[in-house]
């Protein structure tokens, strides 16, 4: 369903209801391909706002969450497709965000995040949580459960997209400083520094955003200083440092962020 026009045509001709019915019917079937194709079709339809609302009203969110919850061998493609559909549904829609960001929804999504093996699963699981983290209530509800999984993605992912998604989600969580000790304790600082050194722009900027939220915490400062061997500059007393020597400025420079 490649164009907005085609999405509207499918929606107006009853495609949303048919797809949701297929999704509900497929939950207990062994046809893995049917589940994946249906979830991907719903994700494509959800790119259109009216279709997005119709998908939610038709009751697609619980079965999409069920697809993610039903972990089995070779199920990650289905789970990733369902998570991508949820990520598209939640964008710019507070009511849908509230439904997906329920305690039950967050439990399923954070569990999927912790189990994610493929790069696609890591990206989509972190991505849907990142969308939810834009809402303060959803962010506070999921932060403690999500932080270990997000840090694991930073450590284990080998491509930029999942690292960007995980770092962006952690950045949104870190805007509330009472979550920062948990992010540090989970081991986020070193993989964030590595992301700045080895990833491309989007991941670098997200990683820099998290690190700059952490620089008022001595434990994070020490890890950053040791990682980048900044002892000569940053072990000076604060009064002896120039503005150019501040940790935030150094993080920006390493990430290629110039103001």
XYZ file of N, CA and C in Angstrom:
777
model
N 0.879 -1.182 0.000
C 0.000 0.000 0.000
C 0.908 1.222 0.000
N 1.344 1.622 -1.173
C 2.474 2.529 -1.267
C 2.118 4.003 -1.233
N 0.900 4.375 -1.540
C 0.555 5.803 -1.573
C -0.592 6.096 -0.623
N -0.688 7.365 -0.236
C -1.773 7.776 0.652
C -3.129 7.556 -0.010
N -3.188 7.769 -1.323
C -4.445 7.550 -2.064
C -4.879 6.091 -1.940
N -3.939 5.184 -2.144
C -4.290 3.760 -2.047
C -4.696 3.376 -0.627
N -4.071 3.981 0.361
C -4.448 3.696 1.755
C -5.897 4.126 2.010
N -6.249 5.309 1.498
C -7.622 5.797 1.669
C -8.623 4.891 0.968
N -8.283 4.442 -0.233
C -9.184 3.557 -0.977
C -9.402 2.265 -0.213
N -8.321 1.669 0.277
C -8.426 0.416 1.045
C -9.283 0.624 2.288
N -9.043 1.742 2.982
C -9.799 2.009 4.209
C -11.279 2.199 3.916
N -11.600 2.950 2.855
C -13.008 3.237 2.535
C -13.756 2.015 2.037
N -13.037 1.036 1.540
C -13.677 -0.170 1.024
C -13.670 -1.309 2.038
N -13.509 -0.966 3.297
C -13.621 -1.969 4.348
C -12.360 -2.740 4.637
N -11.221 -2.254 4.111
C -9.966 -2.980 4.288
C -9.506 -3.047 5.731
N -9.780 -1.981 6.490
C -9.335 -1.961 7.886
C -10.019 -3.067 8.681
N -11.345 -3.115 8.573
C -12.093 -4.144 9.297
C -11.679 -5.550 8.900
N -11.453 -5.753 7.596
C -11.055 -7.077 7.106
C -9.680 -7.471 7.654
N -8.770 -6.519 7.674
C -7.421 -6.818 8.185
C -7.440 -7.111 9.683
N -8.202 -6.322 10.428
C -8.280 -6.560 11.874
C -8.940 -7.909 12.144
N -9.987 -8.237 11.365
C -10.635 -9.550 11.514
C -9.631 -10.672 11.221
N -8.847 -10.500 10.158
C -7.818 -11.491 9.815
C -6.799 -11.624 10.948
N -6.406 -10.484 11.509
C -5.442 -10.491 12.609
C -5.998 -11.248 13.811
N -7.232 -10.944 14.180
C -7.865 -11.624 15.312
C -7.985 -13.128 15.054
N -8.336 -13.489 13.814
C -8.521 -14.905 13.470
C -7.211 -15.665 13.435
N -6.119 -14.928 13.132
C -4.830 -15.608 12.940
C -4.070 -15.877 14.237
N -4.512 -15.270 15.337
C -3.749 -15.355 16.594
C -3.467 -16.801 16.985
N -4.462 -17.672 16.813
C -4.308 -19.059 17.260
C -3.954 -20.005 16.109
N -3.635 -19.439 14.954
C -3.245 -20.259 13.815
C -1.724 -20.381 13.753
N -1.251 -21.360 13.002
C 0.180 -21.578 12.842
C 0.756 -20.811 11.649
N -0.092 -20.127 10.897
C 0.354 -19.438 9.681
C 1.113 -18.161 10.052
N 2.430 -18.296 10.213
C 3.250 -17.161 10.643
C 3.293 -16.063 9.587
N 3.309 -16.453 8.327
C 3.388 -15.471 7.257
C 2.135 -14.598 7.231
N 0.975 -15.201 7.446
C -0.274 -14.441 7.466
C -0.242 -13.384 8.558
N 0.257 -13.747 9.736
C 0.331 -12.789 10.841
C 1.246 -11.622 10.486
N 2.403 -11.951 9.927
C 3.364 -10.896 9.604
C 2.828 -9.970 8.516
N 2.273 -10.554 7.453
C 1.758 -9.746 6.337
C 0.609 -8.855 6.804
N -0.258 -9.384 7.662
C -1.385 -8.589 8.166
C -0.900 -7.426 9.019
N 0.054 -7.684 9.891
C 0.600 -6.609 10.729
C 1.265 -5.541 9.873
N 1.992 -5.954 8.833
C 2.663 -4.976 7.969
C 1.646 -4.164 7.161
N 0.561 -4.803 6.741
C -0.481 -4.077 6.013
C -1.143 -3.035 6.910
N -1.398 -3.394 8.165
C -1.985 -2.432 9.104
C -1.018 -1.266 9.360
N 0.269 -1.564 9.424
C 1.252 -0.488 9.616
C 1.216 0.476 8.443
N 1.119 -0.046 7.233
C 1.064 0.821 6.055
C -0.198 1.674 6.060
N -1.319 1.078 6.411
C -2.572 1.844 6.482
C -2.493 2.929 7.560
N -1.813 2.626 8.649
C -1.737 3.567 9.773
C -0.932 4.820 9.451
N -0.247 4.830 8.317
C 0.457 6.046 7.898
C -0.525 7.162 7.544
N -1.775 6.787 7.285
C -2.842 7.765 7.051
C -3.612 7.983 8.352
N -3.828 9.245 8.740
C -4.402 9.532 10.058
C -5.803 8.929 10.220
N -6.671 9.120 9.193
C -8.041 8.585 9.323
C -8.020 7.064 9.470
N -7.144 6.421 8.709
C -7.042 4.960 8.805
C -6.523 4.544 10.174
N -5.598 5.330 10.689
C -5.042 5.046 12.020
C -6.149 5.006 13.069
N -7.020 6.001 13.037
C -8.132 6.059 13.984
C -9.061 4.860 13.785
N -9.336 4.539 12.517
C -10.224 3.407 12.221
C -9.615 2.089 12.697
N -8.305 1.932 12.546
C -7.625 0.705 12.994
C -7.771 0.543 14.503
N -7.560 1.633 15.232
C -7.689 1.570 16.691
C -9.133 1.260 17.098
N -10.089 1.926 16.448
C -11.509 1.702 16.774
C -11.939 0.270 16.463
N -11.327 -0.316 15.443
C -11.684 -1.688 15.060
C -11.103 -2.730 16.012
N -10.273 -2.285 16.956
C -9.774 -3.192 17.982
C -8.462 -3.885 17.640
N -7.601 -3.210 16.853
C -6.362 -3.850 16.415
C -5.277 -3.882 17.489
N -5.331 -2.977 18.456
C -4.204 -2.851 19.385
C -4.024 -4.097 20.265
N -5.079 -4.631 20.893
C -4.864 -5.852 21.705
C -4.270 -7.022 20.914
N -4.768 -7.347 19.699
C -4.133 -8.468 18.992
C -2.703 -8.173 18.532
N -2.394 -6.908 18.225
C -1.006 -6.575 17.886
C -0.102 -6.791 19.096
N -0.583 -6.393 20.281
C 0.180 -6.651 21.496
C 0.309 -8.151 21.761
N -0.747 -8.902 21.443
C -0.685 -10.361 21.627
C 0.361 -10.996 20.717
N 0.476 -10.488 19.488
C 1.504 -11.006 18.585
C 2.896 -10.792 19.171
N 3.090 -9.633 19.790
C 4.385 -9.344 20.405
C 4.609 -10.222 21.634
N 3.543 -10.477 22.381
C 3.663 -11.255 23.623
C 3.930 -12.734 23.351
N 3.457 -13.238 22.206
C 3.581 -14.668 21.914
C 4.956 -14.966 21.349
N 5.939 -15.026 22.236
C 7.322 -15.271 21.814
C 7.530 -16.754 21.563
N 8.068 -17.067 20.398
C 8.405 -18.449 20.074
C 9.563 -18.441 19.084
N 10.025 -19.621 18.743
C 11.133 -19.719 17.788
C 10.710 -19.090 16.459
N 11.574 -18.289 15.887
C 11.341 -17.640 14.584
C 10.145 -16.683 14.585
N 9.799 -16.139 15.761
C 8.646 -15.230 15.814
C 9.050 -13.761 15.758
N 10.350 -13.453 15.739
C 10.762 -12.050 15.843
C 10.335 -11.207 14.641
N 10.237 -11.786 13.454
C 9.757 -11.019 12.305
C 8.323 -10.561 12.524
N 7.499 -11.449 13.083
C 6.099 -11.104 13.375
C 6.051 -10.042 14.469
N 6.826 -10.251 15.526
C 6.840 -9.284 16.621
C 7.314 -7.910 16.150
N 8.323 -7.896 15.296
C 8.838 -6.625 14.773
C 7.789 -5.934 13.911
N 7.071 -6.707 13.104
C 6.021 -6.128 12.262
C 4.908 -5.537 13.122
N 4.533 -6.255 14.179
C 3.486 -5.756 15.082
C 3.960 -4.514 15.826
N 5.214 -4.517 16.279
C 5.751 -3.347 16.985
C 5.827 -2.138 16.060
N 6.197 -2.360 14.795
C 6.243 -1.258 13.833
C 4.848 -0.694 13.587
N 3.858 -1.575 13.544
C 2.471 -1.108 13.403
C 2.067 -0.254 14.596
N 2.405 -0.701 15.803
C 2.084 0.082 17.005
C 2.827 1.414 17.012
N 4.087 1.403 16.580
C 4.878 2.633 16.550
C 4.241 3.648 15.600
N 3.707 3.170 14.478
C 3.041 4.059 13.526
C 1.703 4.541 14.078
N 0.969 3.645 14.729
C -0.326 4.019 15.301
C -0.189 5.090 16.385
N 0.837 4.978 17.219
C 0.960 5.862 18.372
C 1.396 7.272 17.974
N 1.965 7.419 16.793
C 2.489 8.720 16.363
C 1.360 9.735 16.211
N 1.464 10.845 16.948
C 0.515 11.966 16.850
C -0.925 11.580 17.198
N -1.102 10.636 18.094
C -2.469 10.302 18.522
C -2.454 9.945 20.006
N -2.928 10.864 20.816
C -2.841 10.716 22.273
C -3.703 9.560 22.771
N -4.889 9.382 22.198
C -5.777 8.305 22.659
C -5.155 6.934 22.406
N -4.575 6.766 21.230
C -3.933 5.492 20.921
C -2.705 5.298 21.806
N -1.967 6.381 22.001
C -0.794 6.330 22.886
C -1.191 5.875 24.282
N -2.317 6.371 24.772
C -2.789 5.995 26.108
C -3.116 4.510 26.166
N -3.742 3.993 25.095
C -4.115 2.573 25.089
C -2.882 1.674 25.011
N -1.944 2.007 24.123
C -0.737 1.187 23.986
C 0.141 1.318 25.233
N 0.136 2.518 25.826
C 0.972 2.779 26.992
C 0.372 2.351 28.311
N -0.621 1.472 28.274
C -1.182 0.921 29.506
C -0.131 0.072 30.216
N -0.388 -0.258 31.451
C 0.543 -1.104 32.202
C 0.763 -2.428 31.465
N -0.320 -3.007 30.951
C -0.221 -4.279 30.228
C 0.619 -4.119 28.967
N 0.364 -3.043 28.202
C 1.104 -2.804 26.968
C 2.584 -2.605 27.232
N 2.907 -1.836 28.245
C 4.313 -1.579 28.571
C 5.005 -2.851 29.039
N 4.308 -3.683 29.790
C 4.878 -4.954 30.228
C 5.282 -5.796 29.021
N 4.386 -5.883 28.027
C 4.661 -6.689 26.830
C 5.811 -6.089 26.023
N 5.791 -4.778 25.845
C 6.803 -4.128 25.008
C 8.191 -4.172 25.640
N 8.271 -3.985 26.950
C 9.587 -4.033 27.600
C 10.126 -5.468 27.636
N 9.239 -6.438 27.736
C 9.675 -7.840 27.684
C 10.214 -8.171 26.297
N 9.537 -7.696 25.269
C 10.013 -7.883 23.892
C 11.376 -7.222 23.711
N 11.538 -6.024 24.260
C 12.815 -5.315 24.179
C 13.943 -6.146 24.796
N 13.703 -6.718 25.959
C 14.752 -7.489 26.644
C 15.117 -8.751 25.889
N 14.149 -9.323 25.157
C 14.398 -10.575 24.440
C 14.917 -10.363 23.016
N 14.874 -9.147 22.527
C 15.165 -8.881 21.118
C 16.545 -9.385 20.727
N 16.607 -10.072 19.597
C 17.861 -10.625 19.093
C 18.251 -9.965 17.770
N 17.321 -9.896 16.825
C 17.647 -9.318 15.520
C 17.716 -7.794 15.617
N 18.399 -7.201 14.652
C 18.498 -5.738 14.615
C 17.105 -5.102 14.441
N 16.259 -5.735 13.634
C 14.909 -5.208 13.424
C 14.106 -5.228 14.713
N 14.225 -6.317 15.479
C 13.489 -6.411 16.746
C 13.993 -5.372 17.742
N 15.305 -5.174 17.777
C 15.863 -4.165 18.679
C 15.380 -2.772 18.298
N 15.366 -2.487 16.997
C 14.943 -1.161 16.544
C 13.470 -0.899 16.811
N 12.608 -1.866 16.471
C 11.174 -1.633 16.627
C 10.743 -1.623 18.086
N 11.341 -2.498 18.898
C 10.959 -2.515 20.323
C 11.395 -1.222 21.005
N 12.623 -0.769 20.721
C 13.069 0.509 21.280
C 12.299 1.669 20.672
N 11.942 1.550 19.395
C 11.255 2.643 18.709
C 9.866 2.919 19.240
N 9.086 1.857 19.498
C 7.733 2.092 20.005
C 7.787 2.639 21.431
N 8.739 2.171 22.241
C 8.896 2.728 23.594
C 9.352 4.182 23.531
N 10.171 4.498 22.534
C 10.621 5.879 22.355
C 9.433 6.801 22.061
N 8.524 6.332 21.226
C 7.314 7.132 20.950
C 6.500 7.329 22.230
N 6.366 6.261 23.012
C 5.596 6.367 24.261
C 6.281 7.293 25.262
N 7.608 7.348 25.236
C 8.358 8.157 26.203
C 8.155 9.653 25.993
N 7.533 10.037 24.874
C 7.231 11.458 24.655
C 6.143 11.946 25.607
N 5.350 11.011 26.116
C 4.282 11.357 27.064
C 4.792 11.137 28.486
N 4.741 12.147 29.352
C 5.299 12.006 30.704
C 4.726 10.841 31.500
N 3.425 10.585 31.362
C 2.811 9.495 32.128
C 3.338 8.147 31.643
N 3.335 7.955 30.327
C 3.849 6.700 29.772
C 5.332 6.533 30.075
N 6.085 7.643 29.968
C 7.523 7.578 30.260
C 7.775 7.130 31.686
N 7.080 7.739 32.637
C 7.302 7.380 34.035
C 6.855 5.944 34.324
N 5.842 5.505 33.598
C 5.312 4.162 33.806
C 6.290 3.096 33.307
N 7.005 3.405 32.237
C 7.819 2.350 31.626
C 9.317 2.486 31.873
N 9.772 3.616 32.425
C 11.211 3.890 32.465
C 12.007 2.794 33.170
N 11.627 2.441 34.388
C 12.433 1.485 35.148
C 12.493 0.116 34.475
N 11.391 -0.294 33.837
C 11.385 -1.585 33.134
C 12.169 -1.506 31.831
N 12.168 -0.334 31.186
C 12.773 -0.205 29.857
C 14.276 0.019 29.895
N 14.776 0.685 30.925
C 16.188 1.106 30.937
C 17.160 -0.057 30.704
N 17.059 -1.190 31.422
C 18.035 -2.271 31.175
C 18.012 -2.772 29.732
N 16.822 -2.915 29.164
C 16.720 -3.384 27.780
C 17.282 -2.388 26.785
N 17.037 -1.112 27.018
C 17.567 -0.074 26.123
C 19.096 -0.057 26.163
N 19.652 -0.198 27.353
C 21.116 -0.228 27.477
C 21.672 -1.484 26.806
N 20.965 -2.589 26.924
C 21.407 -3.813 26.246
C 21.438 -3.629 24.727
N 20.460 -2.896 24.189
C 20.468 -2.606 22.752
C 21.700 -1.784 22.392
N 22.026 -0.775 23.204
C 23.227 0.023 22.947
C 24.476 -0.852 22.909
N 24.524 -1.833 23.789
C 25.715 -2.692 23.889
C 25.779 -3.735 22.782
N 24.627 -4.224 22.347
C 24.623 -5.401 21.472
C 24.340 -5.098 20.006
N 23.697 -3.967 19.702
C 23.342 -3.667 18.308
C 24.600 -3.400 17.493
N 24.561 -3.795 16.226
C 25.716 -3.603 15.356
C 25.430 -2.615 14.226
N 24.205 -2.099 14.163
C 23.869 -1.091 13.155
C 23.309 0.152 13.847
N 23.288 1.249 13.125
C 22.882 2.520 13.723
C 21.405 2.625 14.117
N 20.441 2.125 13.311
C 19.032 2.386 13.642
C 18.596 1.951 15.039
N 18.919 0.708 15.494
C 18.516 0.369 16.866
C 19.245 1.191 17.922
N 20.509 1.536 17.663
C 21.249 2.368 18.611
C 20.604 3.744 18.705
N 20.213 4.299 17.568
C 19.538 5.608 17.563
C 18.235 5.550 18.338
N 17.437 4.508 18.100
C 16.148 4.377 18.791
C 16.340 4.248 20.294
N 17.296 3.406 20.707
C 17.530 3.196 22.142
C 18.077 4.454 22.803
N 19.032 5.118 22.164
C 19.611 6.335 22.744
C 18.584 7.453 22.821
N 17.735 7.577 21.797
C 16.696 8.626 21.813
C 15.703 8.375 22.935
N 15.332 7.113 23.134
C 14.415 6.776 24.224
C 15.054 7.088 25.577
N 16.317 6.713 25.754
C 17.017 7.024 27.009
C 17.129 8.532 27.225
N 17.326 9.277 26.155
C 17.403 10.740 26.260
C 16.095 11.294 26.816
N 14.970 10.810 26.285
C 13.665 11.280 26.778
C 13.475 10.900 28.247
N 13.914 9.703 28.614
C 13.797 9.272 30.012
C 14.690 10.121 30.904
N 15.910 10.419 30.420
C 16.891 11.159 31.225
C 16.494 12.614 31.469
N 15.501 13.105 30.753
C 15.029 14.473 30.995
C 14.448 14.609 32.401
N 14.050 13.481 32.988
C 13.698 13.456 34.411
C 14.914 12.930 35.158
N 15.597 13.798 35.880
C 16.910 13.407 36.405
C 16.854 12.305 37.459
N 15.673 12.023 38.024
C 15.623 10.939 39.008
C 15.779 9.568 38.352
N 15.718 9.489 36.999
C 15.975 8.224 36.322
C 17.466 8.045 35.983
N 18.235 9.126 36.052
C 19.624 9.069 35.586
C 20.473 8.069 36.382
N 20.374 8.001 37.719
C 21.177 6.982 38.429
C 20.932 5.560 37.925
N 19.688 5.255 37.558
C 19.390 3.918 37.042
C 20.005 3.710 35.663
N 20.025 4.757 34.844
C 20.646 4.657 33.519
C 22.149 4.427 33.668
N 22.776 5.150 34.593
C 24.214 4.975 34.838
C 24.489 3.573 35.383
N 23.687 3.159 36.362
C 23.867 1.840 36.989
C 23.712 0.711 35.976
N 22.847 0.905 34.986
C 22.625 -0.126 33.963
C 23.797 -0.240 32.985
N 24.747 0.690 33.076
C 25.942 0.605 32.236
C 25.838 1.327 30.915
N 25.090 2.443 30.879
C 24.839 3.132 29.610
C 25.985 4.018 29.147
N 26.829 4.484 30.070
C 27.744 5.576 29.710
C 28.746 5.146 28.640
N 29.403 4.017 28.811
C 30.419 3.592 27.837
C 29.828 3.326 26.451
N 28.721 2.577 26.339
C 28.168 2.394 24.987
C 27.671 3.688 24.346
N 27.258 4.656 25.152
C 26.888 5.962 24.591
C 28.117 6.683 24.047
N 29.226 6.600 24.776
C 30.487 7.174 24.274
C 30.919 6.484 22.982
N 30.775 5.151 22.941
C 31.143 4.417 21.724
C 30.263 4.830 20.550
N 28.977 5.058 20.822
C 28.070 5.491 19.753
C 28.526 6.824 19.170
N 28.963 7.732 20.021
C 29.468 9.021 19.539
C 30.713 8.830 18.677
N 31.568 7.899 19.054
C 32.816 7.682 18.325
C 32.629 6.933 17.009
N 31.613 6.043 16.941
C 31.569 5.111 15.808
C 30.293 5.171 14.965
N 29.243 5.832 15.435
C 27.989 5.854 14.685
C 27.872 7.125 13.847
N 26.790 7.192 13.084
C 26.542 8.370 12.268
C 25.690 9.382 13.035
N 25.342 10.476 12.346
C 24.854 11.690 12.997
C 23.673 11.487 13.955
N 22.626 10.790 13.525
C 21.423 10.669 14.368
C 21.730 9.969 15.678
N 22.480 8.872 15.596
C 22.850 8.143 16.810
C 23.796 8.969 17.667
N 24.721 9.675 17.041
C 25.653 10.528 17.787
C 24.904 11.596 18.577
N 23.960 12.253 17.929
C 23.241 13.336 18.596
C 22.390 12.816 19.742
N 21.746 11.671 19.534
C 20.939 11.093 20.615
C 21.827 10.689 21.785
N 22.946 10.043 21.494
C 23.875 9.625 22.556
C 24.423 10.836 23.299
N 24.760 11.886 22.553
C 25.260 13.109 23.189
C 24.198 13.729 24.090
N 22.942 13.669 23.656
C 21.859 14.215 24.472
C 21.754 13.534 25.823
N 21.870 12.199 25.824
C 21.811 11.461 27.093
C 23.013 11.807 27.968
N 24.199 11.783 27.374
C 25.412 12.040 28.155
C 25.388 13.422 28.793
N 24.902 14.407 28.064
C 24.881 15.773 28.620
C 23.896 15.894 29.779
N 22.848 15.075 29.761
C 21.942 15.057 30.915
C 22.626 14.450 32.139
N 23.666 13.631 31.905
C 24.329 12.907 32.989
C 25.519 13.646 33.588
N 25.987 14.709 32.958
C 27.285 15.275 33.349
C 27.290 15.924 34.728
N 26.142 16.139 35.313
C 26.126 16.671 36.684
C 26.287 15.562 37.729
N 26.366 14.304 37.267
C 26.516 13.168 38.176
C 27.978 12.726 38.174
N 28.665 12.803 39.304
C 30.104 12.477 39.342
C 30.439 11.094 38.796
N 29.596 10.105 39.049
C 29.907 8.755 38.571
C 29.942 8.710 37.048
N 29.018 9.428 36.397
C 29.022 9.486 34.928
C 30.215 10.290 34.431
N 30.502 11.410 35.098
C 31.666 12.226 34.722
C 32.934 11.378 34.686
N 33.152 10.587 35.729
C 34.380 9.793 35.832
C 34.488 8.771 34.707
N 33.366 8.134 34.365
C 33.388 7.140 33.286
C 33.715 7.815 31.955
N 33.088 8.973 31.689
C 33.344 9.695 30.432
C 34.807 10.131 30.356
N 35.321 10.667 31.458
C 36.722 11.126 31.504
C 37.667 9.967 31.227
N 37.421 8.833 31.857
C 38.289 7.671 31.661
C 38.170 7.103 30.250
N 36.943 7.074 29.730
C 36.726 6.485 28.403
C 37.478 7.262 27.331
N 37.413 8.586 27.422
C 38.041 9.427 26.393
C 39.418 9.969 26.825
N 39.915 9.478 27.956
C 41.241 9.893 28.431
C 41.362 11.425 28.513
N 40.411 12.014 29.224
C 40.361 13.478 29.327
C 40.973 13.988 30.627
N 41.718 13.134 31.315
C 42.198 13.459 32.661
C 42.934 14.790 32.731
N 43.754 15.065 31.751
C 44.580 16.273 31.821
C 43.753 17.549 31.880
N 42.613 17.531 31.194
C 41.764 18.722 31.159
C 40.772 18.726 32.308
N 40.065 17.620 32.467
C 38.885 17.654 33.327
C 39.174 17.324 34.781
N 40.379 16.951 35.107
C 40.700 16.790 36.522
C 41.183 18.104 37.140
N 41.248 19.148 36.299
C 41.522 20.475 36.843
C 40.363 20.921 37.706
N 40.592 21.724 38.728
C 39.473 22.319 39.472
C 38.584 23.099 38.510
N 37.300 23.104 38.791
C 36.345 23.774 37.908
C 36.741 25.224 37.644
N 37.239 25.920 38.656
C 37.567 27.346 38.480
C 38.717 27.566 37.499
N 39.528 26.492 37.249
C 40.677 26.633 36.361
C 40.366 26.228 34.922
N 39.145 25.781 34.673
C 38.799 25.345 33.315
C 38.226 26.504 32.513
N 38.487 26.491 31.200
C 37.820 27.446 30.316
C 36.490 26.841 29.880
N 35.613 27.668 29.276
C 34.333 27.156 28.780
C 34.545 26.040 27.758
N 35.631 26.147 26.969
C 35.903 25.143 25.941
C 36.241 23.786 26.536
N 36.637 23.770 27.819
C 37.017 22.518 28.466
C 35.852 21.832 29.185
N 34.684 22.423 29.168
C 33.570 21.814 29.892
C 33.183 20.502 29.217
N 32.679 19.580 30.026
C 32.364 18.249 29.511
C 31.282 18.316 28.433
N 30.282 19.170 28.614
C 29.224 19.289 27.608
C 29.787 19.733 26.264
N 30.711 20.693 26.295
C 31.306 21.190 25.048
C 32.103 20.080 24.376
N 32.850 19.308 25.159
C 33.642 18.212 24.594
C 32.732 17.144 23.984
N 31.642 16.835 24.661
C 30.682 15.862 24.114
C 30.134 16.362 22.780
N 29.745 17.637 22.733
C 29.228 18.213 21.488
C 30.258 18.113 20.366
N 31.489 18.445 20.678
C 32.530 18.426 19.647
C 32.759 17.016 19.118
N 32.783 16.045 20.003
C 33.012 14.663 19.574
C 31.839 14.145 18.751
N 30.629 14.650 19.044
C 29.443 14.231 18.304
C 29.207 15.064 17.042
N 30.070 16.063 16.819
C 29.905 16.911 15.641
C 28.764 17.890 15.773
N 28.423 18.265 17.014
C 27.332 19.221 17.255
C 27.962 20.576 17.534
N 27.668 21.547 16.690
C 28.266 22.876 16.858
C 27.153 23.904 16.993
N 27.297 24.807 17.950
C 26.283 25.845 18.192
C 26.895 27.218 17.946
